[in-house]
Every structure is written in C-alpha cells, then in structure tokens.
Tab-separated table of C-alpha atoms in Angstrom:
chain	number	residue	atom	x	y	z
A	25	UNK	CA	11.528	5.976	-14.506
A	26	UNK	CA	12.755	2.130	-14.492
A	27	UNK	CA	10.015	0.467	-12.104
A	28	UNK	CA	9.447	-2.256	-13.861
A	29	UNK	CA	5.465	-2.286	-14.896
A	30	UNK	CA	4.324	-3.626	-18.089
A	31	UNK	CA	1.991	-1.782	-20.157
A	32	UNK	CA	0.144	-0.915	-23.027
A	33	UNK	CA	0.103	-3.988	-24.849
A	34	UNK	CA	-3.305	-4.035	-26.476
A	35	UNK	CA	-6.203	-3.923	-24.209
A	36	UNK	CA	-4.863	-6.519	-21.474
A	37	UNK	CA	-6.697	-6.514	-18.118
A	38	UNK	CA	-5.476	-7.615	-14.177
A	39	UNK	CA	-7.575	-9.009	-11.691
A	40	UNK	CA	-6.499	-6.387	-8.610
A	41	UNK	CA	-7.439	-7.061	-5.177
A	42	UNK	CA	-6.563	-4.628	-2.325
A	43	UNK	CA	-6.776	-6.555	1.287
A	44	UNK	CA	-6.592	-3.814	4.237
A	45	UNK	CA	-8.022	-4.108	7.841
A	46	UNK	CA	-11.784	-3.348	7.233
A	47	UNK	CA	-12.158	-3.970	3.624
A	48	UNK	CA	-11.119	-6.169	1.046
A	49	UNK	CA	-11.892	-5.052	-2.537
A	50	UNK	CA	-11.208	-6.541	-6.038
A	51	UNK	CA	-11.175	-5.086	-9.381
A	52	UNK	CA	-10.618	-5.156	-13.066
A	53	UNK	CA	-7.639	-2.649	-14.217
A	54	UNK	CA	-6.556	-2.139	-17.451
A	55	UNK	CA	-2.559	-2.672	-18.594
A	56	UNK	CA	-2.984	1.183	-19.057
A	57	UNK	CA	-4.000	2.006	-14.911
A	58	UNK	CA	-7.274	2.098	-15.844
A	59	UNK	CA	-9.874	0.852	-13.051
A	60	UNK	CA	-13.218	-0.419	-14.754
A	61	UNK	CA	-14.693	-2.490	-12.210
A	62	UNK	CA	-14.684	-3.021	-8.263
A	63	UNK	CA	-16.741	-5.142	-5.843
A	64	UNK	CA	-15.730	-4.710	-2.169
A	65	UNK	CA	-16.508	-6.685	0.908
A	66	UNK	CA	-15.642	-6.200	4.683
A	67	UNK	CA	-12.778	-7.626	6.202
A	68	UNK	CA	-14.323	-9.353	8.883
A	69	UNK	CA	-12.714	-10.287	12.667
A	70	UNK	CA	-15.610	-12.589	13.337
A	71	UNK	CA	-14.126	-15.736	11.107
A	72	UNK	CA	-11.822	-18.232	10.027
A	73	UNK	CA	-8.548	-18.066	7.975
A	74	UNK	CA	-10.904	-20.115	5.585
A	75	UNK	CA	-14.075	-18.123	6.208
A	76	UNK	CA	-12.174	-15.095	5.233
A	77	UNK	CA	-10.887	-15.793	1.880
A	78	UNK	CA	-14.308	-17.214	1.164
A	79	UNK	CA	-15.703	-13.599	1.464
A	80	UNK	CA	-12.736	-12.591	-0.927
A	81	UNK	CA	-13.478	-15.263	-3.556
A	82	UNK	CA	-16.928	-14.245	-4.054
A	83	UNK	CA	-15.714	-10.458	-4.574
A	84	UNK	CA	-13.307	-12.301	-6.864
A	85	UNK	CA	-15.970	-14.345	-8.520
A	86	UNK	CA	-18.436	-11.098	-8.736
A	87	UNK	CA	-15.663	-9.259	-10.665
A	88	UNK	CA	-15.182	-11.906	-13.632
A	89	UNK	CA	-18.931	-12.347	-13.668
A	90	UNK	CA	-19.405	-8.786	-14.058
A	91	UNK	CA	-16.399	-8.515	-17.030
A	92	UNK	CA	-18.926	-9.334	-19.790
A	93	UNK	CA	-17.163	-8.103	-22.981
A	94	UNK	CA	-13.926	-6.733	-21.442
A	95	UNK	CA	-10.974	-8.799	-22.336
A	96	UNK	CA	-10.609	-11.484	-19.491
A	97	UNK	CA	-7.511	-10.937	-17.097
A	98	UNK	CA	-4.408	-12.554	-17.603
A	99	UNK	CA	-3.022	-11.735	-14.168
A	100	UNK	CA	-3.862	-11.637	-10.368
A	101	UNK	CA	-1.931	-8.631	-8.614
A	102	UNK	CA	-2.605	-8.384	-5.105
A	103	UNK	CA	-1.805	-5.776	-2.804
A	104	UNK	CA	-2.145	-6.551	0.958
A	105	UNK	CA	-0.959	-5.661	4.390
A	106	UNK	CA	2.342	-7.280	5.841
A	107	UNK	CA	4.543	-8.814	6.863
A	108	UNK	CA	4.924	-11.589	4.524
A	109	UNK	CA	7.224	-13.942	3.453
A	110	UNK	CA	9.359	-13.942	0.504
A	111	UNK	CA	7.028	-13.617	-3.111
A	112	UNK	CA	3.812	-13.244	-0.811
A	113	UNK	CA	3.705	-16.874	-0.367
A	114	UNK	CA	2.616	-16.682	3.291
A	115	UNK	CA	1.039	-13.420	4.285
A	116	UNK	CA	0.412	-12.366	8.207
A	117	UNK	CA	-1.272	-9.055	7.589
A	118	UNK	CA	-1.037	-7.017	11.617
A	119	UNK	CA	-4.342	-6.244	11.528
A	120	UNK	CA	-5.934	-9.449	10.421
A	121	UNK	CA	-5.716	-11.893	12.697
A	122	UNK	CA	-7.720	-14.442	11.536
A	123	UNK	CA	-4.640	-14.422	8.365
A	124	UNK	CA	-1.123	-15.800	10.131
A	125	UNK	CA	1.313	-17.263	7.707
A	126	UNK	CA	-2.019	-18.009	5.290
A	127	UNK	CA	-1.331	-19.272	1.842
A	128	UNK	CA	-3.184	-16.227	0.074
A	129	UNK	CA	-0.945	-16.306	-3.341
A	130	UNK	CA	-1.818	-20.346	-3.638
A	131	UNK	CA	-5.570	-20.071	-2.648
A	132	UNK	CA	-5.742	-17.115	-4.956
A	133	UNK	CA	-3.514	-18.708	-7.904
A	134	UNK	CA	-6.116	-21.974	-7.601
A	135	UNK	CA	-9.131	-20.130	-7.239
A	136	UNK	CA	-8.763	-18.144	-10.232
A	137	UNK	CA	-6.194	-20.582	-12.246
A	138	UNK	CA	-3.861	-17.263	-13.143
A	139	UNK	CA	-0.220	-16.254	-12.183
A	140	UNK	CA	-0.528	-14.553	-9.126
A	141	UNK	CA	1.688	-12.119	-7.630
A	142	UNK	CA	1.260	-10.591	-4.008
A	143	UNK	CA	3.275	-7.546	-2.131
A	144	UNK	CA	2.725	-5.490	0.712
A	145	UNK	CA	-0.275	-2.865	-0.020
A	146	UNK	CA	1.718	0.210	0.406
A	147	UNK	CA	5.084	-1.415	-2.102
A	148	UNK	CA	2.148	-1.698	-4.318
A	149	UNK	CA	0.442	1.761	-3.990
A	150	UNK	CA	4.220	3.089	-4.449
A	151	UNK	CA	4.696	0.817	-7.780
A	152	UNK	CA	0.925	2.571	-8.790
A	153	UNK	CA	1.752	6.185	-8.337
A	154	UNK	CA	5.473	5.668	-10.433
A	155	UNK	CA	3.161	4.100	-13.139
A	156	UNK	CA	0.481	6.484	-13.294
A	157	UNK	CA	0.699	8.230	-10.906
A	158	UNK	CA	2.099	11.634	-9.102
A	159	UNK	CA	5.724	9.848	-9.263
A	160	UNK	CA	5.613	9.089	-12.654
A	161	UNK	CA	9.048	10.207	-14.303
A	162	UNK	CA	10.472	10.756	-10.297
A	163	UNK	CA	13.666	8.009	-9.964
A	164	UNK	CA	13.545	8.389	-5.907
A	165	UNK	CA	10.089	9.016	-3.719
A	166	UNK	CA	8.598	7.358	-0.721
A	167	UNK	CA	4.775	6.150	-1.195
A	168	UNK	CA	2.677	5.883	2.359
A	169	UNK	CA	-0.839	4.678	3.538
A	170	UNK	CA	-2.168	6.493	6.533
A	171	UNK	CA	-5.013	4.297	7.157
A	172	UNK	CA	-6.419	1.771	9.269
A	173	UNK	CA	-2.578	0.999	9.539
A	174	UNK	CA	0.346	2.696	8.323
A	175	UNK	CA	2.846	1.233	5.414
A	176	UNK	CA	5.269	2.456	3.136
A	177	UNK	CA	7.000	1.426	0.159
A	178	UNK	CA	10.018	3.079	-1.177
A	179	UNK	CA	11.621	3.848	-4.976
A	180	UNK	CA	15.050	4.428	-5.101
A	181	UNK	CA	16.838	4.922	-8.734
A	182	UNK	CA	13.782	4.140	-10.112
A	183	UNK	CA	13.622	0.344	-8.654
A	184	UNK	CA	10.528	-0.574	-5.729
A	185	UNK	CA	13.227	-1.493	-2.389
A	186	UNK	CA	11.725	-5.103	-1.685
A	187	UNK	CA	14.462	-6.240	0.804
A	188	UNK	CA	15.484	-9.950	2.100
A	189	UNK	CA	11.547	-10.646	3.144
A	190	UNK	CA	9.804	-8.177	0.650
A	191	UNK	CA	9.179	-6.278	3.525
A	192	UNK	CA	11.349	-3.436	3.000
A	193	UNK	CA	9.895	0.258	3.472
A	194	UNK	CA	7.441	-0.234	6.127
A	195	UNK	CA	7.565	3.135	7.578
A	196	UNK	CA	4.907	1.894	9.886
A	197	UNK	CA	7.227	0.552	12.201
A	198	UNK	CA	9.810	3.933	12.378
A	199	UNK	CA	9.566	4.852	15.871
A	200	UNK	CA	8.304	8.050	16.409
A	201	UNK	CA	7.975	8.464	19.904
A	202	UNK	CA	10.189	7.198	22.133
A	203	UNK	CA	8.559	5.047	24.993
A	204	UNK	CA	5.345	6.068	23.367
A	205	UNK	CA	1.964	3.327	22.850
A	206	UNK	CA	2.846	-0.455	22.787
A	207	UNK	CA	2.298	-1.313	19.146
A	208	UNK	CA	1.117	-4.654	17.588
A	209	UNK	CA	4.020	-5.564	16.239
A	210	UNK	CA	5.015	-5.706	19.914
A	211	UNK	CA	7.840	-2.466	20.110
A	212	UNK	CA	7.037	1.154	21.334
A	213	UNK	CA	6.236	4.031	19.947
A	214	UNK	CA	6.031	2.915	16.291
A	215	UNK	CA	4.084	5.691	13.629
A	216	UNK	CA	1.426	3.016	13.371
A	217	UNK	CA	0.827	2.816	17.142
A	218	UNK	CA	0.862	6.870	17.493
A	219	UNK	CA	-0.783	7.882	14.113
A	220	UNK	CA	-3.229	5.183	12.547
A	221	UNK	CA	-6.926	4.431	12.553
A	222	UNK	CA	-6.761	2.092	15.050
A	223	UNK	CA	-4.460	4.256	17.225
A	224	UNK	CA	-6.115	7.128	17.039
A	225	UNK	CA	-9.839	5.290	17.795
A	226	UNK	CA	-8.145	3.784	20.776
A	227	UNK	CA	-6.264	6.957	22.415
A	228	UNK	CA	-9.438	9.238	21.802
A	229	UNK	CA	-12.852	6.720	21.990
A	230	UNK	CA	-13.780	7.749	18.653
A	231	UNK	CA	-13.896	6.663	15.101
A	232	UNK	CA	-10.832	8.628	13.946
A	233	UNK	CA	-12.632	10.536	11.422
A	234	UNK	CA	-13.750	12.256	13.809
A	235	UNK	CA	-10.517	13.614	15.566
A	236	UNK	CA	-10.113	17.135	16.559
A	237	UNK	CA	-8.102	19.451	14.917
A	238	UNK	CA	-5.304	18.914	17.507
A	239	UNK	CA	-4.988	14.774	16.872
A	240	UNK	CA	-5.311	15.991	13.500
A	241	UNK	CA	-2.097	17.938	13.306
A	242	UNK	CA	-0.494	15.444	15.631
A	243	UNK	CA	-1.083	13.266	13.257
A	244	UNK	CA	0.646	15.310	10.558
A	245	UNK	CA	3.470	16.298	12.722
A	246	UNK	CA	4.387	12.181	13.508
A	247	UNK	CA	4.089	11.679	9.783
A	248	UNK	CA	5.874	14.652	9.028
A	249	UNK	CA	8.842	13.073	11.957
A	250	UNK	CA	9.030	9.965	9.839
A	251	UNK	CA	9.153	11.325	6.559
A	252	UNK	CA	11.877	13.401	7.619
A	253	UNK	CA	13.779	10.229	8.444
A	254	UNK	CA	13.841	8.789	5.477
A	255	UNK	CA	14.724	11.816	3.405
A	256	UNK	CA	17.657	12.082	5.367
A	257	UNK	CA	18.509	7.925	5.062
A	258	UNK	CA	18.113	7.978	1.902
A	259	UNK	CA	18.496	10.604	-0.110
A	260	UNK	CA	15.165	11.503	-1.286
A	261	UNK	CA	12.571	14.738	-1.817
A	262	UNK	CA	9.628	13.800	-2.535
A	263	UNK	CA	6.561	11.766	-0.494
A	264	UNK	CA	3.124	10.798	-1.415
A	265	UNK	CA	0.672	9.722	1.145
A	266	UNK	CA	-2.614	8.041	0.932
A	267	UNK	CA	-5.175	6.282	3.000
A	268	UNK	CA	-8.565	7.485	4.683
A	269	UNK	CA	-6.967	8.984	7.768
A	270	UNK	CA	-3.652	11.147	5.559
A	271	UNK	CA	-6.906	11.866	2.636
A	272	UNK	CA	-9.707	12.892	5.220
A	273	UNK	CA	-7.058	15.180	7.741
A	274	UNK	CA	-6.655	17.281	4.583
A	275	UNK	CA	-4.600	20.264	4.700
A	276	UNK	CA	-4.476	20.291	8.734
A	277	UNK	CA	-2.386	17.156	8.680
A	278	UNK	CA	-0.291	18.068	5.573
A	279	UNK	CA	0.405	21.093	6.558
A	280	UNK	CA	2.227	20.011	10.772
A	281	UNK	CA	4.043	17.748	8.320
A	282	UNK	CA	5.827	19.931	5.962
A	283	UNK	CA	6.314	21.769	9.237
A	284	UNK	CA	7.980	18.946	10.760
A	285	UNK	CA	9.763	17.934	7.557
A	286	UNK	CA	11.068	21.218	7.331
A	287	UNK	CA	12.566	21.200	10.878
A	288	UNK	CA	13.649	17.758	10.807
A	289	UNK	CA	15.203	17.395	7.070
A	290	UNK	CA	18.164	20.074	7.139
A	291	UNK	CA	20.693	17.933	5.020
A	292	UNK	CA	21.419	19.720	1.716
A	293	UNK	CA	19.766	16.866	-0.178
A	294	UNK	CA	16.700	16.185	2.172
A	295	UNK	CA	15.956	20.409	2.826
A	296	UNK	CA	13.150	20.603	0.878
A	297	UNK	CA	11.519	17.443	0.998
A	298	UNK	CA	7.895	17.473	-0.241
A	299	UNK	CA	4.730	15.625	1.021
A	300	UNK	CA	1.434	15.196	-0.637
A	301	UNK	CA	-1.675	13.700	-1.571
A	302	UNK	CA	-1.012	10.351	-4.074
A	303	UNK	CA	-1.971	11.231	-7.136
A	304	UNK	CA	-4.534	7.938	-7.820
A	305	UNK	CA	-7.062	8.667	-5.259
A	306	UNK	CA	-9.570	6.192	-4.135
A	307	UNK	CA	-7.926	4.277	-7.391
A	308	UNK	CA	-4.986	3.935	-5.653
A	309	UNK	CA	-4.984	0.389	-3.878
A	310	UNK	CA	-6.640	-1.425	-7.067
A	311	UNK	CA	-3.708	0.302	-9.640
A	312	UNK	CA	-1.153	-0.738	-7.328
A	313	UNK	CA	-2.311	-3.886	-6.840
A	314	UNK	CA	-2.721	-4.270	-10.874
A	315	UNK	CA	0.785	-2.774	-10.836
A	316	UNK	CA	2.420	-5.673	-8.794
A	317	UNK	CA	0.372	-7.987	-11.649
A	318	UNK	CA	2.146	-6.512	-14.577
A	319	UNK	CA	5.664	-6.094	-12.400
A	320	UNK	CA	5.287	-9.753	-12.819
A	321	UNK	CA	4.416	-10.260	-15.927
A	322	UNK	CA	6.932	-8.006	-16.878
A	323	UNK	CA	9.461	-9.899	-14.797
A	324	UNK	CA	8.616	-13.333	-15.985
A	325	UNK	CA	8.610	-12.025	-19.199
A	326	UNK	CA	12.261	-10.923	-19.358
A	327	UNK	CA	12.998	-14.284	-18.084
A	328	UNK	CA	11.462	-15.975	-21.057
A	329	UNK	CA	14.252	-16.153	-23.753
A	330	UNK	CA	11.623	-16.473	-26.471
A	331	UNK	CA	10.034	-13.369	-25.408
C-alpha cells in the first residue's frame, strides 16, 4: 500500500506517546514497528492544562532515561484524542478537559527538542495497522478504537483521509441512534454516546468491563450500524477495531456486528464487509503513534530536494 510511513533505514527509533482518557503512555518504537520500551501514567481530571503535561513529560523523560544503548530517537509521533486543529497544533481531546485548544505539539517539540508530529489516536492506530499491521498490503480499510471513547481513521487508495481540520474519520460522532443519549460533543445519539466506556459506565452504573452479555452485543450491533455506513460511503470491505471495550467484548461484540454489517451493507461493493480485531494488540497506540513520526519524516523528507 502507499501510506506514507518511513522505514527500515538502519536501526532508527521514535519517541511514541499515546494520550487517551485514563492513560497517557510513551514509548520507544523502532523504524521497523517494533515497541521496546513503554512507561505509562494516568490521565488525570484532578489538574491543570500545565499539571497534565507535567505528568506526560516525566513518562517522556523516563523513556529516554531508560534508552541506554538503543539508538536515541530522532522523532516525536504522537497519537491523541481529537478534535484538533490543523498539524495537531492545538489539541482539545473530548474527554480531557483539563486540554482545550492546548499547545501539545509545541510543549512536546520544546520539551524534547525533536520534530514533532501529532494526529488524532485512532488516524494513527489506522496508519499502524497499514504499516505493520492486519491492513498491511489492503489500499481501502477503516481502523476504530472502541475505548474509553470511540475514533476512527480511514485509508482510502492507500492514503490516511486527514480532511480540512485533520479530523476526518471520526466515526465516533456517526449517529447511531436517532434521538438517542446527549453526547459530549453536544449532538444525539452519536456511537460514542451509545457504545463507549464512558457511555456504557454511565447507562449501566458499572465499570464497562463488566457489562452483561446483552450491552455487550449492543455494543457490537451499534458498531456493527456504523461500520456498515461507511462501507456503503465509501466503498470499502474491510474494518479493524481496537480499544479495551471492542478487545475485552470478544467474540459477543464481533459477532452482533458482522450481524449488523451484514444486514446493513447490501451494496455489491460493501456485501461482505469484514470486521475484526487490529492486528497490533496492546502495541497498537504506541506503533501508530511512531507511525505518524515517520509519516513525517517521510513527508518532510520528500520535501527536501537534497534528499
């Protein structure tokens, strides 16, 4: 496929960090998807903007101490919840408050004194699974998280969709259910508001790891609805969905969705449509983030006549 990921040029390594709703974790990955160190911290709700990329900076900090040998990183690739502005200058992640319109890309860029790129967490996880992932060599494919929220990111003739904003793909915000929950982003009925962590915990008073079977294959089924959508937008068969709550559901939640895939998606190009587990695993947030890294690299190589 064409997404655009350097690679494989002689032991380089990215400084990844993943920023989601309860954790934030950074990493050392190899030019090669390899993940060879991690230090993770909790996203906390309890501080400032400040506060909070303090606790990020000394996961940062613990990574490069930790590198000992290792080639240092040349790049910072960030993967992190939206929306943001254009480039992941300013990033307003939904379920961070204490984050609205915060600098992340310049703290992290003078923090760390590397090029820095940032995209939405779920752009990056789709970049990760055409790299090394279970997309690899597929030209068209929809990556999701299920997790704490929901995102997508979508590849389409083998180039990541970033749209006017960089925001383009966020499945999260496909409404699902008509006149269904009030979501954060302030419409109705939105697959985040019906189907993530945070919906789920707030609809049944649990943690949602521990949903019964039924939310479980609710779950599935809303995915499933979505999914559907898309395949029959755009013109594509496959999905691949991550995140604790898709992962954990297991087969009860994959299963209502190829259900509802298969009795939403009737067009002769979107019959068929598969979903299933990414292919990275709990690797999966730290590759993509490493993945938007060498994107840029990659881009700002081809921009460098001497290269």
């Amino acid at each position: 496929m064409s997404v655009d990921v350097a690679r494989g040029t002689g032991g380089r390594t990215c400084l990844a960090v993943d920023i989601g709703g309860t954790k934030m974790v950074a990493g050392l990955v190899t030019d090669e998807g390899e993940v060879v160190l991690r230090r993770q911290v909790p996203t906390r709700r309890d501080v400032t903007a400040t506060e909070l990329f303090d606790l990020l900076a000394g996961a940062v900090d613990e990574v490069l101490a930790a590198a000992g040998p290792r080639p240092a990183p040349v790049v910072v690739g960030v993967g992190c919840g939206g929306p943001m502005a254009p480039g992941g200058t300013e990033v307003s992640p939904l379920n961070i408050p204490a984050w609205r319109a915060f600098g992340l890309l310049e703290h992290l860029r003078a923090h760390t004194g590397l090029p820095t790129f940032v995209d939405n967490d779920a752009k990056a996880l789709a970049l990760g699974e055409g790299w090394v992932g279970a997309a690899a060599g597929v030209d068209d494919y929809l990556a999701m998280v299920v997790s704490t929220g929901v995102g997508g990111g979508i590849v389409l003739d083998g180039r990541l969709l970033d749209g006017a904003g960089g925001n383009a793909g966020h499945i999260g915000h496909v409404v699902v259910v008509p006149d269904g929950r009030r979501c954060v982003c302030g419409g109705v009925g939105c697959l985040e508001a019906e189907a993530s962590g945070t919906a789920i915990a707030a609809v049944t008073g649990r943690p949602a790891s521990e949903a019964s079977d039924a939310v479980r294959r609710r779950t599935g089924t809303l995915v499933g609805r979505a999914v559907a959508s898309v395949a029959n937008l755009l013109d594509l068969r496959l999905a691949l969905v991550a995140g604790s709550v898709a992962l954990g559901y297991g087969e009860v939640f994959f299963a209502a969705a190829r259900d509802e895939i298969d009795r939403l998606a009737r067009l002769e190009y979107s019959r068929g449509t598969v979903i299933a587990p990414g292919g990275l695993g709990a690797d999966g947030p730290l590759v993509g983030a490493a993945a938007v890294g060498w994107r840029g690299v990659s881009a700002a190589d081809h921009r460098d006549p001497r290269r």
